[in-house]
Coordinates of C-alpha atoms in Angstrom, one line a residue:
Chain A
M12 CA 102.3 181.6 82.9
D13 CA 100.7 179.7 85.8
W14 CA 99.5 176.3 86.8
G15 CA 97.3 176.3 83.7
A16 CA 100.4 175.9 81.5
L17 CA 101.5 172.9 83.6
H18 CA 98.0 171.5 83.1
T19 CA 98.4 171.9 79.3
I20 CA 101.7 170.1 79.3
L21 CA 100.6 167.2 81.6
G22 CA 97.2 166.9 79.8
G23 CA 99.2 165.7 76.8
V24 CA 100.8 162.9 78.8
N25 CA 97.4 161.8 80.1
K26 CA 96.6 160.1 76.7
H27 CA 99.5 157.7 77.1
S28 CA 99.0 156.9 80.8
T29 CA 97.4 153.9 82.4
S30 CA 94.0 154.3 84.1
I31 CA 95.7 154.6 87.5
G32 CA 97.9 157.3 86.0
K33 CA 94.9 159.2 84.8
I34 CA 93.3 159.1 88.3
W35 CA 96.6 160.3 89.8
L36 CA 96.6 163.3 87.4
T37 CA 93.0 164.1 88.3
V38 CA 93.7 164.0 92.0
L39 CA 96.8 166.1 91.5
F40 CA 95.0 168.9 89.6
I41 CA 91.7 168.9 91.6
F42 CA 92.7 168.1 95.1
R43 CA 96.2 169.6 95.2
I44 CA 96.8 172.4 92.6
M45 CA 93.3 173.8 92.6
I46 CA 93.0 173.7 96.4
L47 CA 96.4 175.4 96.7
V48 CA 95.5 178.2 94.3
V49 CA 91.9 178.7 95.3
A50 CA 92.1 178.3 99.1
A51 CA 95.4 177.6 100.7
E52 CA 97.1 180.7 99.2
K53 CA 94.6 183.0 100.8
V54 CA 94.9 181.3 104.2
W55 CA 98.7 181.9 104.2
G56 CA 98.4 185.2 102.4
D57 CA 98.7 187.5 105.5
E58 CA 101.0 185.2 107.4
Q59 CA 103.8 187.7 108.3
D60 CA 101.5 190.7 108.7
D61 CA 99.4 188.9 111.2
F62 CA 102.2 187.2 113.0
V63 CA 102.3 189.2 116.2
C64 CA 104.9 189.2 119.0
N65 CA 104.4 190.6 122.4
T66 CA 107.2 193.2 122.2
L67 CA 107.8 196.6 120.7
Q68 CA 111.4 195.8 120.0
P69 CA 111.9 196.6 116.2
G70 CA 113.2 193.6 114.3
C71 CA 112.2 191.0 116.9
K72 CA 109.1 190.0 114.9
N73 CA 111.1 189.6 111.7
V74 CA 113.7 187.5 113.3
C75 CA 111.3 185.3 115.1
Y76 CA 109.2 184.7 112.0
D77 CA 112.3 183.8 110.0
H78 CA 113.3 181.4 112.8
F79 CA 110.1 179.5 113.0
F80 CA 109.2 179.5 109.3
P81 CA 112.5 179.1 107.3
I82 CA 110.3 178.3 104.3
S83 CA 106.6 178.8 104.3
H84 CA 104.2 175.8 104.0
I85 CA 102.6 177.3 100.8
R86 CA 106.0 177.6 99.0
L87 CA 107.0 174.1 100.1
W88 CA 103.8 172.7 98.6
A89 CA 104.3 174.7 95.4
L90 CA 107.8 173.3 95.0
Q91 CA 106.5 169.8 95.8
L92 CA 103.9 170.0 93.1
I93 CA 106.4 171.3 90.6
F94 CA 108.9 168.5 91.3
V95 CA 106.3 165.8 91.4
S96 CA 104.9 166.8 88.0
T97 CA 108.2 167.0 86.3
P98 CA 108.9 163.2 85.8
A99 CA 105.8 163.1 83.6
L100 CA 107.7 165.3 81.2
L101 CA 110.1 162.4 80.6
V102 CA 107.2 160.4 79.2
A103 CA 106.1 163.4 77.1
M104 CA 109.6 163.8 75.7
H105 CA 109.8 160.0 74.9
V106 CA 106.4 160.1 73.1
A107 CA 107.4 163.2 71.2
Y108 CA 110.6 161.5 70.1
R109 CA 108.7 158.4 68.9
R110 CA 106.3 160.5 67.0
H111 CA 109.2 162.4 65.4
E112 CA 110.7 159.1 64.3
K113 CA 107.4 157.9 62.8
K114 CA 106.9 161.2 60.9
R115 CA 110.4 160.8 59.5
Q116 CA 109.6 157.2 58.4
F117 CA 106.3 158.5 56.8
R118 CA 108.1 161.3 55.0
K119 CA 110.7 158.9 53.6
G120 CA 107.9 156.8 52.2
D121 CA 108.9 153.7 54.2
Q122 CA 106.5 150.8 53.6
K123 CA 106.8 149.7 57.2
C124 CA 104.9 152.8 58.2
D125 CA 101.2 152.1 57.9
F126 CA 99.7 155.6 58.5
K127 CA 97.7 157.4 55.9
D128 CA 98.8 160.9 56.9
I129 CA 100.7 163.0 59.5
E130 CA 97.5 163.8 61.4
E131 CA 97.1 160.2 62.2
I132 CA 100.6 160.0 63.6
R133 CA 99.9 163.1 65.8
K134 CA 96.7 161.5 67.2
Q135 CA 98.2 158.1 67.7
R136 CA 98.2 156.7 71.2
F137 CA 101.4 154.7 72.1
R138 CA 101.2 151.5 74.1
I139 CA 103.3 151.3 77.2
E140 CA 105.8 148.7 76.1
G141 CA 109.4 148.4 75.2
S142 CA 111.6 151.4 76.0
L143 CA 108.5 153.6 76.8
W144 CA 107.7 151.1 79.6
W145 CA 111.1 151.8 81.2
T146 CA 110.6 155.6 80.9
Y147 CA 107.2 155.4 82.4
T148 CA 108.2 153.2 85.3
S149 CA 111.2 155.4 86.0
S150 CA 109.0 158.5 86.1
I151 CA 106.7 156.8 88.6
F152 CA 109.7 155.9 90.7
F153 CA 111.0 159.4 90.7
R154 CA 107.5 160.8 91.6
L155 CA 107.4 158.5 94.6
I156 CA 110.9 159.6 95.8
F157 CA 110.0 163.3 95.4
E158 CA 106.7 162.9 97.3
A159 CA 108.4 161.0 100.1
V160 CA 111.3 163.5 100.4
F161 CA 109.0 166.5 100.6
M162 CA 106.7 164.9 103.2
Y163 CA 109.7 164.1 105.3
A164 CA 111.1 167.6 104.9
F165 CA 107.7 169.0 106.0
Y166 CA 107.6 166.7 109.1
F167 CA 111.3 167.5 109.9
M168 CA 111.0 171.3 109.5
Y169 CA 107.8 171.8 111.4
D170 CA 108.0 169.1 114.1
G171 CA 104.9 167.3 112.9
F172 CA 101.9 168.6 111.0
R173 CA 100.3 170.8 113.7
M174 CA 100.5 174.5 113.6
P175 CA 100.8 175.8 117.2
R176 CA 99.0 179.0 118.3
L177 CA 101.9 180.3 120.4
M178 CA 105.6 180.2 119.8
K179 CA 108.2 181.3 122.4
C180 CA 111.1 183.2 120.8
N181 CA 114.4 184.5 122.3
A182 CA 116.5 185.2 119.2
W183 CA 118.4 188.5 119.2
P184 CA 117.3 191.4 119.2
C185 CA 114.4 190.2 121.2
P186 CA 115.3 191.3 124.8
N187 CA 114.0 188.2 126.6
T188 CA 111.8 185.2 125.8
V189 CA 108.9 186.7 123.8
D190 CA 105.5 185.2 123.0
C191 CA 104.7 185.2 119.3
F192 CA 101.2 184.3 118.0
V193 CA 100.6 182.7 114.6
S194 CA 97.6 183.8 112.6
R195 CA 94.8 181.3 111.8
P196 CA 96.6 178.2 113.3
T197 CA 93.5 175.9 113.2
E198 CA 92.7 176.7 109.6
K199 CA 96.4 176.2 108.7
T200 CA 96.4 172.8 110.5
V201 CA 93.3 171.7 108.7
F202 CA 94.8 172.5 105.3
T203 CA 98.1 171.0 106.2
I204 CA 96.4 167.7 107.2
F205 CA 94.3 167.8 104.0
M206 CA 97.4 168.3 101.8
I207 CA 99.3 165.5 103.6
A208 CA 96.3 163.2 103.2
V209 CA 96.1 163.8 99.5
S210 CA 99.9 163.4 99.2
S211 CA 99.5 160.0 100.9
I212 CA 96.7 159.0 98.4
C213 CA 99.0 160.0 95.5
I214 CA 101.8 157.9 96.9
L215 CA 99.4 154.9 97.2
L216 CA 98.2 155.5 93.6
N217 CA 101.8 155.6 92.4
V218 CA 102.7 152.4 94.3
A219 CA 99.6 150.7 92.8
E220 CA 100.5 151.8 89.3
L221 CA 104.1 150.6 89.7
C222 CA 102.8 147.1 90.9
Y223 CA 100.3 147.0 88.0
L224 CA 103.1 147.8 85.4
L225 CA 105.5 145.2 87.0
T226 CA 102.7 142.5 87.0
K227 CA 101.9 143.3 83.3
F228 CA 105.6 143.1 82.4
F229 CA 106.1 139.7 84.1
L230 CA 102.9 138.3 82.6
R231 CA 104.0 139.4 79.1
R232 CA 107.4 137.8 79.6
S233 CA 106.0 134.5 80.8
K234 CA 103.5 134.5 77.8
K235 CA 106.5 135.0 75.4
A236 CA 108.5 132.3 77.1
G237 CA 105.4 129.9 76.8
N238 CA 105.0 130.8 73.1
L239 CA 108.7 130.1 72.4
K240 CA 108.5 126.6 74.0
Q241 CA 105.5 125.6 71.7
Q242 CA 107.1 127.0 68.5
P243 CA 110.1 124.5 68.0
N244 CA 107.7 121.5 67.5
H245 CA 105.7 123.5 65.1
E246 CA 108.8 124.6 63.2
N247 CA 110.0 121.0 63.0
K248 CA 106.8 119.8 61.4
E249 CA 106.9 122.6 58.8
E250 CA 110.6 121.9 58.1
T251 CA 110.0 118.1 57.4
K252 CA 107.0 119.0 55.1
Q253 CA 109.3 121.5 53.2
N254 CA 112.0 118.8 52.9
E255 CA 109.5 116.3 51.5
M256 CA 108.4 118.9 48.9
N257 CA 112.0 119.7 48.0
E258 CA 112.7 116.0 47.5
L259 CA 109.6 115.6 45.3
I260 CA 110.6 118.6 43.1
S261 CA 114.2 117.5 42.8
D262 CA 113.1 113.9 41.9
S263 CA 110.7 115.2 39.2
C264 CA 113.5 117.5 37.8
Q265 CA 115.9 114.6 37.6
N266 CA 113.4 112.5 35.8
T267 CA 112.8 115.2 33.2
V268 CA 116.5 115.8 32.7
I269 CA 117.1 112.1 32.3
G270 CA 114.1 112.0 30.0
F271 CA 115.6 114.8 27.9
S272 CA 119.0 113.4 27.8
S273 CA 117.8 110.1 26.7
Chain B
M10 CA 101.0 191.6 78.5
S11 CA 102.2 189.0 81.0
W12 CA 104.4 185.9 81.3
A13 CA 102.0 184.1 78.9
F14 CA 103.7 186.1 76.1
L15 CA 107.1 184.7 77.0
R16 CA 105.6 181.2 77.2
D17 CA 104.2 181.5 73.7
L18 CA 107.5 182.8 72.4
L19 CA 109.4 180.0 73.9
S20 CA 106.9 177.4 72.5
G21 CA 107.6 178.9 69.1
V22 CA 111.3 178.5 69.6
N23 CA 110.9 174.9 70.6
K24 CA 109.9 173.9 67.0
Y25 CA 113.4 174.8 65.6
S26 CA 115.5 173.5 68.5
T27 CA 117.6 170.3 68.9
G28 CA 116.7 167.8 71.6
I29 CA 118.9 169.5 74.2
G30 CA 117.4 172.8 73.2
R31 CA 113.9 171.4 74.1
I32 CA 115.2 170.3 77.5
W33 CA 116.5 173.8 78.0
V34 CA 113.1 175.3 77.2
A35 CA 111.4 172.8 79.6
V36 CA 113.9 173.7 82.4
V37 CA 113.3 177.4 81.8
F38 CA 109.6 177.0 81.8
I39 CA 109.3 174.8 84.9
F40 CA 112.2 175.6 87.2
H41 CA 112.6 179.3 86.3
L42 CA 109.3 180.7 85.2
L43 CA 106.8 178.6 87.0
V44 CA 108.7 178.7 90.3
Y45 CA 109.0 182.5 89.9
V46 CA 105.3 183.0 89.3
A47 CA 104.0 180.4 91.7
A48 CA 106.3 180.9 94.7
A49 CA 109.1 183.5 94.5
E50 CA 107.0 186.5 93.6
N51 CA 105.0 186.3 96.8
I52 CA 108.0 186.1 99.1
W53 CA 109.4 189.4 97.9
K54 CA 105.9 191.0 97.6
H55 CA 106.0 193.1 100.8
E56 CA 109.7 193.3 101.2
H57 CA 109.7 197.1 101.7
D58 CA 106.8 197.1 104.2
E59 CA 108.4 194.3 106.2
F60 CA 111.9 195.8 106.2
E61 CA 112.2 197.2 109.8
C62 CA 114.8 199.5 111.3
N63 CA 115.3 200.0 115.0
I64 CA 114.6 203.8 114.8
K65 CA 111.7 206.2 114.6
Q66 CA 113.6 208.8 112.5
P67 CA 111.4 209.4 109.3
G68 CA 113.1 208.6 106.1
C69 CA 115.8 206.4 107.7
E70 CA 114.1 203.1 106.7
N71 CA 113.5 204.2 103.1
V72 CA 117.1 205.3 102.7
C73 CA 118.6 202.2 104.2
F74 CA 116.3 199.9 102.1
D75 CA 117.4 201.8 99.0
H76 CA 121.0 201.5 99.9
F77 CA 121.0 197.7 100.5
F78 CA 118.6 196.8 97.7
P79 CA 119.4 199.0 94.7
V80 CA 117.6 196.5 92.5
S81 CA 115.4 193.9 94.2
H82 CA 116.3 190.2 93.7
I83 CA 112.9 189.5 92.2
R84 CA 113.3 192.2 89.6
L85 CA 116.7 190.9 88.6
W86 CA 115.2 187.4 88.4
A87 CA 112.5 188.7 86.0
L88 CA 115.0 190.6 83.9
Q89 CA 117.2 187.5 83.7
L90 CA 114.3 185.4 82.5
I91 CA 113.4 188.0 79.7
V92 CA 117.0 188.7 78.6
V93 CA 118.1 185.0 78.5
S94 CA 115.0 184.0 76.4
T95 CA 115.5 186.7 73.9
P96 CA 118.5 185.3 71.8
S97 CA 116.3 182.4 70.8
L98 CA 114.3 185.0 68.8
L99 CA 117.2 185.3 66.4
V100 CA 116.5 181.8 65.2
V101 CA 112.8 182.4 64.8
F102 CA 113.6 185.6 62.8
H103 CA 116.0 183.8 60.6
V104 CA 113.5 181.0 59.8
A105 CA 110.9 183.7 59.1
Y106 CA 113.4 185.5 56.8
R107 CA 114.0 182.2 54.9
E108 CA 110.3 181.5 54.4
N109 CA 109.8 185.1 53.3
R110 CA 112.5 184.7 50.7
E111 CA 110.9 181.6 49.4
K112 CA 107.6 183.4 49.0
H113 CA 109.2 186.4 47.4
H114 CA 111.0 184.3 44.8
N115 CA 108.1 181.9 44.4
Q116 CA 110.2 178.8 44.4
K117 CA 111.7 176.3 46.9
L118 CA 115.1 177.7 47.9
Y119 CA 115.6 175.5 50.9
K120 CA 114.9 171.8 51.5
N121 CA 113.3 172.7 54.8
P122 CA 113.5 176.4 56.0
G123 CA 113.4 175.2 59.7
M124 CA 116.4 172.8 59.3
I125 CA 119.6 173.8 61.1
D126 CA 122.2 174.1 58.4
G127 CA 124.2 176.8 56.7
G128 CA 123.3 180.3 57.8
L129 CA 120.7 179.1 60.3
L130 CA 123.4 177.0 62.0
C131 CA 125.5 180.2 62.6
T132 CA 122.5 182.0 64.0
Y133 CA 121.7 179.1 66.3
L134 CA 125.3 178.9 67.5
I135 CA 125.4 182.7 68.1
S136 CA 122.1 182.5 70.0
L137 CA 123.6 179.7 72.2
I138 CA 126.7 181.7 73.0
L139 CA 124.6 184.8 73.8
K140 CA 122.3 182.9 76.1
T141 CA 125.3 181.4 78.0
G142 CA 127.0 184.7 78.2
L143 CA 123.9 186.5 79.5
E144 CA 123.3 183.8 82.2
I145 CA 126.9 184.2 83.4
V146 CA 126.5 188.0 83.4
F147 CA 123.4 187.9 85.6
L148 CA 124.9 185.4 88.0
V149 CA 127.9 187.7 88.4
M150 CA 125.6 190.7 88.8
F151 CA 123.7 188.9 91.6
Y152 CA 127.0 188.0 93.3
K153 CA 128.5 191.5 93.0
L154 CA 125.4 193.4 94.0
Y155 CA 124.6 191.4 97.1
N156 CA 128.1 190.3 98.2
G157 CA 127.5 186.6 97.5
F158 CA 124.3 184.6 97.5
K159 CA 123.6 185.0 101.2
I160 CA 120.9 187.2 102.6
P161 CA 121.6 188.4 106.1
R162 CA 119.0 188.8 108.8
L163 CA 120.5 192.1 110.0
V164 CA 122.1 194.9 108.2
K165 CA 123.7 198.0 109.9
C166 CA 122.9 201.3 108.3
D167 CA 124.4 204.8 109.0
I168 CA 123.3 206.9 106.0
K169 CA 121.7 210.3 106.5
P170 CA 119.0 211.0 107.9
C171 CA 119.7 208.0 110.2
P172 CA 121.3 209.7 113.3
N173 CA 123.7 206.9 114.2
T174 CA 124.4 203.3 113.1
V175 CA 121.0 201.7 113.1
D176 CA 120.0 198.0 113.1
C177 CA 117.7 197.1 110.1
F178 CA 116.1 193.7 109.8
I179 CA 115.3 192.0 106.5
S180 CA 112.1 190.0 106.3
K181 CA 112.1 186.2 105.5
P182 CA 115.9 186.0 104.8
T183 CA 116.1 182.2 105.0
E184 CA 113.2 181.7 102.6
K185 CA 114.7 184.3 100.2
M186 CA 118.1 182.6 100.4
I187 CA 116.6 179.1 99.6
F188 CA 114.9 180.5 96.5
L189 CA 118.0 182.4 95.5
C190 CA 120.1 179.2 95.7
F191 CA 117.4 177.5 93.6
L192 CA 117.7 180.2 91.0
V193 CA 121.5 179.9 90.9
A194 CA 121.3 176.1 90.6
T195 CA 118.8 176.4 87.7
S196 CA 121.0 179.0 86.0
C197 CA 124.0 176.8 86.3
L198 CA 122.0 173.9 84.8
C199 CA 120.9 176.1 81.9
I200 CA 124.5 177.1 81.3
V201 CA 125.6 173.4 81.3
L202 CA 122.8 172.5 78.8
N203 CA 123.7 175.4 76.5
L204 CA 127.4 174.4 76.5
G205 CA 126.4 170.8 75.9
E206 CA 124.2 171.8 72.9
L207 CA 127.0 174.0 71.6
S208 CA 129.6 171.2 71.7
Y209 CA 127.2 168.7 70.2
L210 CA 126.4 171.0 67.2
V211 CA 130.0 171.9 66.6
F212 CA 131.1 168.3 66.8
K213 CA 128.2 167.0 64.6
Y214 CA 128.7 169.6 61.8
S215 CA 132.5 169.3 61.9
I216 CA 132.2 165.6 61.3
K217 CA 129.7 166.2 58.5
Y218 CA 132.0 168.8 56.9
Y219 CA 135.1 166.6 57.1
L220 CA 133.2 163.6 55.7
K221 CA 132.0 165.7 52.8
R222 CA 135.5 166.9 52.1
H223 CA 136.9 163.3 52.3
V224 CA 134.3 162.1 49.8
K225 CA 135.0 165.0 47.4
K226 CA 138.8 164.2 47.6
Q227 CA 138.2 160.6 46.8
Q228 CA 136.1 161.5 43.8

C-alpha cells in the first residue's frame, strides 16, 4: 500500500474530469507526490540524527528538536496530499452509484436503457451535469479549502517558508541558551519553496476549474430559458392545427352518422 | 507479503458491502493505512536510538525504554489495522461457500450469492459487531497502556540497573501525539460508520420482515 494505490483510485476519476481537472491531477502526481517520494523524503530522512546542539546535556537535543519541529515538513506534506486527494473520491463514489443504477436498469430489461451490454456501462463516461455537477463542484471547493488551510498551517508553524541554519534553544533540560544547527537548511528551503509554488499552481488550477464550471452552468441555464421562451408560440401553432384537424374529423363523422341515420 | 495484501483483501470485501460499508473501506484505506505507510512509520522508525537517558550506566536506557514502551504505538497501530479488517473476511467466506454449494449441486440455489439476505445478513451483522468491538478494544488498550493519549517529553525511570531516578527523553513527542490523535479520530469515525451501517441494516430488514408478515396476514 503506497501512493501507487492512491494513483489507481484517482486515475479512475480522471475519466470524468474536465481538462483542467486532468491537468491538476497530473501536476499532483508528478510535481508533488513523485517529488515527495523520490527526493524530499531523502532530504528530510536524517533530520533528527543530524540535528546537532552545542551541548553534551542528554535530552537537550531531543527537547529542542521537538520544540522547533512539532510536526516535520515531510509529514505535513504527506497529510496535505492525502487530504487534498480525498474530495475526488466523492466524485468516484457518485459515478460508481450512477453506474450501479444503470446496471440495475439494464438487468431489469428497462427499455429506457440503451446499452447493449454491461461492459458498455462500465466504460461509459458520464457528463458533468445535474447532481454530478454539484458533487464535482463541492469536491473542488473542499480541495481549495484544504490546500489553503495547510499552506496557512505551514506558514504559521514555521514562521515563513525559510529554514534557518541556527536555532537558539533554552528549553529544560538545556542548562542555558544553546545553539542548535539544522541539517541541510538550504536544500530544505529550496524544496519547501518548490512545494509551496506547486501548491499555489494547484490552487490556481482549482479556481480556474471552478470558474469554468460556474460559467458553463450559467450558460446552460440561459440557453434553457431562451428555449422555453421560444417554445410557447410554437406550441400554439401546433395546437391550432390539431384543433382544425379535430374539427374536420368530427364534421366528417357527423356527416356519415347523419348519412346512415337517414 | 506486505500491506498490498490487505489492500487486495479489502477491495474484495468492497464488492459485497453496502454503501456505508464502502465508505468504511475508503476511510480505512486512506486515513488509516495510507497515513500509516506514508507518514507514521517514519516517525517511530528510530524511536529506540533516539530515546536518551541522562546517564552513562550501560543497560539503563534499554530497561527504561522497555518499561515505558512494552508494545510500541506503531506496532499496536499495525495490529489494529490487521485485526479490524479481518471480520470482513467472514462475509467473503460465506459468499464463497454459497457459490461452492451452487457448483456442487449444479443448480441455482440463490438469486444472487452476493446479495445480503438470510444467512449472509447474519454473517454481515456479526462482522460489523466484531469490527466495532475490536476497534473499541484497541482504543481502550492504547489508553490503558500509555495512560491516555498524551506522549510526555520526559519520563523518570528508576529500574535496575539505573542507580537512581534518571531523566529519560522521548524523541518527537509532539509529532507522535498529533498522529496518535489522528489515529484515535479515525478509529472513532470507523466506529460511528459501523454503528450507522448496523442500524441501517437492522432497520431495513425489520421493515421488510414486518411488511412481508402484514401481506401474508392480509392474504
